mmCIF file of C-alpha atoms in Angstrom:
data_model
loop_
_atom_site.group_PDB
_atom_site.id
_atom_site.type_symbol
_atom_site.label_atom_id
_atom_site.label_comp_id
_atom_site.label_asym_id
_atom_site.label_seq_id
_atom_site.Cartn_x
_atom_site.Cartn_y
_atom_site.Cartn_z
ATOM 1 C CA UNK A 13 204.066 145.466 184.489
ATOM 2 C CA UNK A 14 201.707 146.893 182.016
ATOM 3 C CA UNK A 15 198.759 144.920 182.102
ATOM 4 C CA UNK A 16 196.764 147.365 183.730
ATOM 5 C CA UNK A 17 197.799 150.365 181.372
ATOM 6 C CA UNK A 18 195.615 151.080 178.560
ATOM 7 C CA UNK A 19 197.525 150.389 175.630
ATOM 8 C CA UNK A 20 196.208 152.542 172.082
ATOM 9 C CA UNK A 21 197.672 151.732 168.581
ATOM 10 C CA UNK A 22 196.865 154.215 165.623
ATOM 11 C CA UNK A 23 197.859 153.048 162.774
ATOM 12 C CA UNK A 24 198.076 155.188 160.145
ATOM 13 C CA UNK A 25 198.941 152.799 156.861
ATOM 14 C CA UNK A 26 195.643 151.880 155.025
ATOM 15 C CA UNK A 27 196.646 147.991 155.200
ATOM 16 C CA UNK A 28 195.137 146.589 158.020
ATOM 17 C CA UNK A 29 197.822 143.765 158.031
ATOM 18 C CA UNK A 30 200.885 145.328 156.444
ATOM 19 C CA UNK A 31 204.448 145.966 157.991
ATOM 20 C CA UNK A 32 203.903 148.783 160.489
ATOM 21 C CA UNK A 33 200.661 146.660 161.902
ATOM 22 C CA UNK A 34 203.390 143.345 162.269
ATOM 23 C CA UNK A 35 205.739 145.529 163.842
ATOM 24 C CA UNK A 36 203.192 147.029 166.464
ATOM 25 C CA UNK A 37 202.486 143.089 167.261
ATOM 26 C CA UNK A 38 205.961 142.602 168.042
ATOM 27 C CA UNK A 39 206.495 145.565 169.944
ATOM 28 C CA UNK A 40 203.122 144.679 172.217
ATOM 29 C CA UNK A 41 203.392 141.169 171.714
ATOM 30 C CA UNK A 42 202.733 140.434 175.351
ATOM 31 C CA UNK A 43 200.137 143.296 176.271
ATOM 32 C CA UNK A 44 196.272 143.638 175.223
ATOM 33 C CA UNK A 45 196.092 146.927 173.351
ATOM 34 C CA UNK A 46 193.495 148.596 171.214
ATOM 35 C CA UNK A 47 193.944 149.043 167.467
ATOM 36 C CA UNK A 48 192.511 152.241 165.685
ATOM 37 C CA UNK A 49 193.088 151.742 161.874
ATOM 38 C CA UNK A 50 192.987 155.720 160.752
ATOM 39 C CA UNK A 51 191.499 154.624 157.343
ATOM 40 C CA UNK A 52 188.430 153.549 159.566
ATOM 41 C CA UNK A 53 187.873 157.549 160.594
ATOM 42 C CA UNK A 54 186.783 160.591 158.632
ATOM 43 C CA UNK A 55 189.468 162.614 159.592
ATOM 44 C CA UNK A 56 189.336 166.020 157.273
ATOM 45 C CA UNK A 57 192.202 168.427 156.844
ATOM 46 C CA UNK A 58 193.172 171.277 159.082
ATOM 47 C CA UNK A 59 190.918 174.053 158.449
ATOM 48 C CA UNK A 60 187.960 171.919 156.749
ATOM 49 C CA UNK A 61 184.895 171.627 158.770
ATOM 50 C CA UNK A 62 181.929 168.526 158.514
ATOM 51 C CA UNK A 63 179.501 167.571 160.698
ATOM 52 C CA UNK A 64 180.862 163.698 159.912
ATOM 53 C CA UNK A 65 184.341 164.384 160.912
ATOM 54 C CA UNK A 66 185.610 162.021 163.222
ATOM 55 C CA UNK A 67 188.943 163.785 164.340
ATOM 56 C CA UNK A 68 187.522 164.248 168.285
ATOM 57 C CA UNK A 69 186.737 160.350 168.389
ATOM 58 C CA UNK A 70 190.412 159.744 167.335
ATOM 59 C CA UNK A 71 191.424 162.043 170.441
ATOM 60 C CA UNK A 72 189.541 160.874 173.184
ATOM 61 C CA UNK A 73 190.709 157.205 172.592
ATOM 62 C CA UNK A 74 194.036 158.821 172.856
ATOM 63 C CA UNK A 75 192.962 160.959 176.171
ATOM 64 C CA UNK A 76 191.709 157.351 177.712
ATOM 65 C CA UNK A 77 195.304 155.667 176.745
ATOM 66 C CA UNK A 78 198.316 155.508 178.939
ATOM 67 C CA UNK A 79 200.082 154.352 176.480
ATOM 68 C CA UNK A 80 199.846 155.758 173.016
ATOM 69 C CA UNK A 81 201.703 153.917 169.645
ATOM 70 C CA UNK A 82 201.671 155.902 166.361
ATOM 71 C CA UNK A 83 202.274 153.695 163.695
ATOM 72 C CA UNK A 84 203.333 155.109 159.972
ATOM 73 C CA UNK A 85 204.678 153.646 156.671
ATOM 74 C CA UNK A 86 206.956 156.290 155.046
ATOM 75 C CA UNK A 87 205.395 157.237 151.597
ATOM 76 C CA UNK A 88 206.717 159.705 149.277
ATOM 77 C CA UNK A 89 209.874 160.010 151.341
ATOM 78 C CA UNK A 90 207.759 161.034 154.247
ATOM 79 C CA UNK A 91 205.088 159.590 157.361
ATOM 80 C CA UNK A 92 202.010 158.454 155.759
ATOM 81 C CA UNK A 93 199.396 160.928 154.913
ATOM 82 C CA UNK A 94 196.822 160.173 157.203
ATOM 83 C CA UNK A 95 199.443 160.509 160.489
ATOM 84 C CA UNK A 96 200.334 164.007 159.322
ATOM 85 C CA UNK A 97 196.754 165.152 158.989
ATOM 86 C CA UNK A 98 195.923 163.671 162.173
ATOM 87 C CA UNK A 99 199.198 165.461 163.553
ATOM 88 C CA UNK A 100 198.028 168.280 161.988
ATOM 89 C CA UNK A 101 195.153 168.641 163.154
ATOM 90 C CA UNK A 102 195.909 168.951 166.837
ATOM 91 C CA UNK A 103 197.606 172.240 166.133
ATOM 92 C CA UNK A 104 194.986 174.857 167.818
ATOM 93 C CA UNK A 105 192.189 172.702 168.417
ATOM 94 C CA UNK A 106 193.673 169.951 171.624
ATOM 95 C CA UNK A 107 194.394 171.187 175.020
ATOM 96 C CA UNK A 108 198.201 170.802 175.368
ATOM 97 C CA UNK A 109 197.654 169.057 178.657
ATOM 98 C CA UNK A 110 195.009 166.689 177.383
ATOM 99 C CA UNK A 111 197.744 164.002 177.065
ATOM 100 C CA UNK A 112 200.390 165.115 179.263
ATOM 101 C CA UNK A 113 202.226 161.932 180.800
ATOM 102 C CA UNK A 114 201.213 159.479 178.320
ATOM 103 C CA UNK A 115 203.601 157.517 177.148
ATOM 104 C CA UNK A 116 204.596 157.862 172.979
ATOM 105 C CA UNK A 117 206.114 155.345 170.900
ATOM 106 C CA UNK A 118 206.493 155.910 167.060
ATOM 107 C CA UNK A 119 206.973 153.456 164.413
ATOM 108 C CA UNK A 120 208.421 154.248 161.361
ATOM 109 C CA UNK A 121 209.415 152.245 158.479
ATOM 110 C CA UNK A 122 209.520 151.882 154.731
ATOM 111 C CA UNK A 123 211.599 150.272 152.433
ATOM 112 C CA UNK A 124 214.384 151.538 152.491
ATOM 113 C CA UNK A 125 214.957 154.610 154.178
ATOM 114 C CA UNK A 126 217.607 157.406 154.382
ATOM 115 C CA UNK A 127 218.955 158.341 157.712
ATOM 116 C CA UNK A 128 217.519 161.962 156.837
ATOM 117 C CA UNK A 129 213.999 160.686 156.374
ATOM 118 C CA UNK A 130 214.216 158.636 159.678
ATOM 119 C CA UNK A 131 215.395 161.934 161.719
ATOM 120 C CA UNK A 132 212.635 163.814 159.988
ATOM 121 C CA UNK A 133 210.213 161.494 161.184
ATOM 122 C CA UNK A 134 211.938 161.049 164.945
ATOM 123 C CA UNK A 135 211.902 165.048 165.068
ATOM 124 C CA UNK A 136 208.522 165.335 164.016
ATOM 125 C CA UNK A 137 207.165 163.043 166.598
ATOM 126 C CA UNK A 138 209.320 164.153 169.553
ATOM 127 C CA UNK A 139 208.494 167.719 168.926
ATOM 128 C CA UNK A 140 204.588 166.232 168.980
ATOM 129 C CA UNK A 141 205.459 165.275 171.968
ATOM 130 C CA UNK A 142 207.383 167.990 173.286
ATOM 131 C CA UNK A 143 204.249 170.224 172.699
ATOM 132 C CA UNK A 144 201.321 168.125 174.150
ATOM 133 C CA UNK A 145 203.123 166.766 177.433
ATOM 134 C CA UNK A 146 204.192 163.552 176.402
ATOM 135 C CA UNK A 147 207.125 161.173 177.502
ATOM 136 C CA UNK A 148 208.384 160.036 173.767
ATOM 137 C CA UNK A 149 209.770 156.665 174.192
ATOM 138 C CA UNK A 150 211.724 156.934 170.648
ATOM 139 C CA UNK A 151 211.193 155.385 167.287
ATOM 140 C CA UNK A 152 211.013 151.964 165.844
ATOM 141 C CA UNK A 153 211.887 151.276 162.375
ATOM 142 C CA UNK A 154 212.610 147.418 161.922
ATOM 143 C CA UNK A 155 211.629 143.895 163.620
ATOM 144 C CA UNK A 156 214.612 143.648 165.542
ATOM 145 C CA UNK A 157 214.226 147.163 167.511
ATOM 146 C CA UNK A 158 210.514 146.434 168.230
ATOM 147 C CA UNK A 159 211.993 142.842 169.644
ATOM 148 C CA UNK A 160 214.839 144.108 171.712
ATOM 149 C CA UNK A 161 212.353 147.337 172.682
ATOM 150 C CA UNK A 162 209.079 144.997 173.470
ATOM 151 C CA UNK A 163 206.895 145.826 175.650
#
């Protein structure tokens, strides 16, 4: 069914092979997809400006998916850094139709976390969403939801 979409994972956690990357295997198990490993990218913080930031790279791999997977690990009781900077930095600088009818999947998952830290997360991404066009396909936070969810 998808085999002909173009399939984008960002993954925000700075281990190439940790839990959010095994659960984004699961979840696309059956698909070719492209991995973008944030910690790759010079991505500076909202307001900063360098000639070596690589924040517009980032979004045109996203503006060529049809399919778009955000990947974070939940540190300090929150999404990874580097997924709320990129997040961040659409605000005011991306078309809000650049990625209108792309398809959004977010996976979320830490240790152990609180129900209130998992709606955080879900709200922040749908409202992501919500503002740049996209259809948010919801949130996965273990192995068995990217299983049953699989794409």
């Amino acid at each position: 069914m998808m085999n002909n979409m173009k399939i984008l994972f960002i993954n925000g956690s700075p281990n190439k092979n940790g839990n959010t990357v095994e659960l984004a295997k699961e979840l696309l198990k059956n698909q070719n997809y492209e991995t973008l490993h944030l910690v790759d990218y010079k991505i500076y913080t909202y307001g900063q400006h360098f000639d070596d930031d690589q924040f517009d790279e980032v979004v045109d791999k996203m503006s060529e998916a049809d399919i778009i997977i955000i990947g974070a690990p939940m540190y300090w009781h929150s999404m990874c850094g580097a997924i709320r900077n990129l997040l961040d930095r659409f605000y005011g600088s991306v078309d809000e139709t650049l990625l209108s009818n792309k398809d959004l999947y977010f996976i979320y998952q830490g240790a152990s976390p609180t129900d209130e830290q998992l709606k955080a997360g879900n709200f922040t991404m749908s409202r992501f969403a919500s503002l740049y066009g996209l259809n948010y396909k919801g949130m996965i936070t273990n192995m068995k939801e990217a299983k049953e969810l699989s794409l």
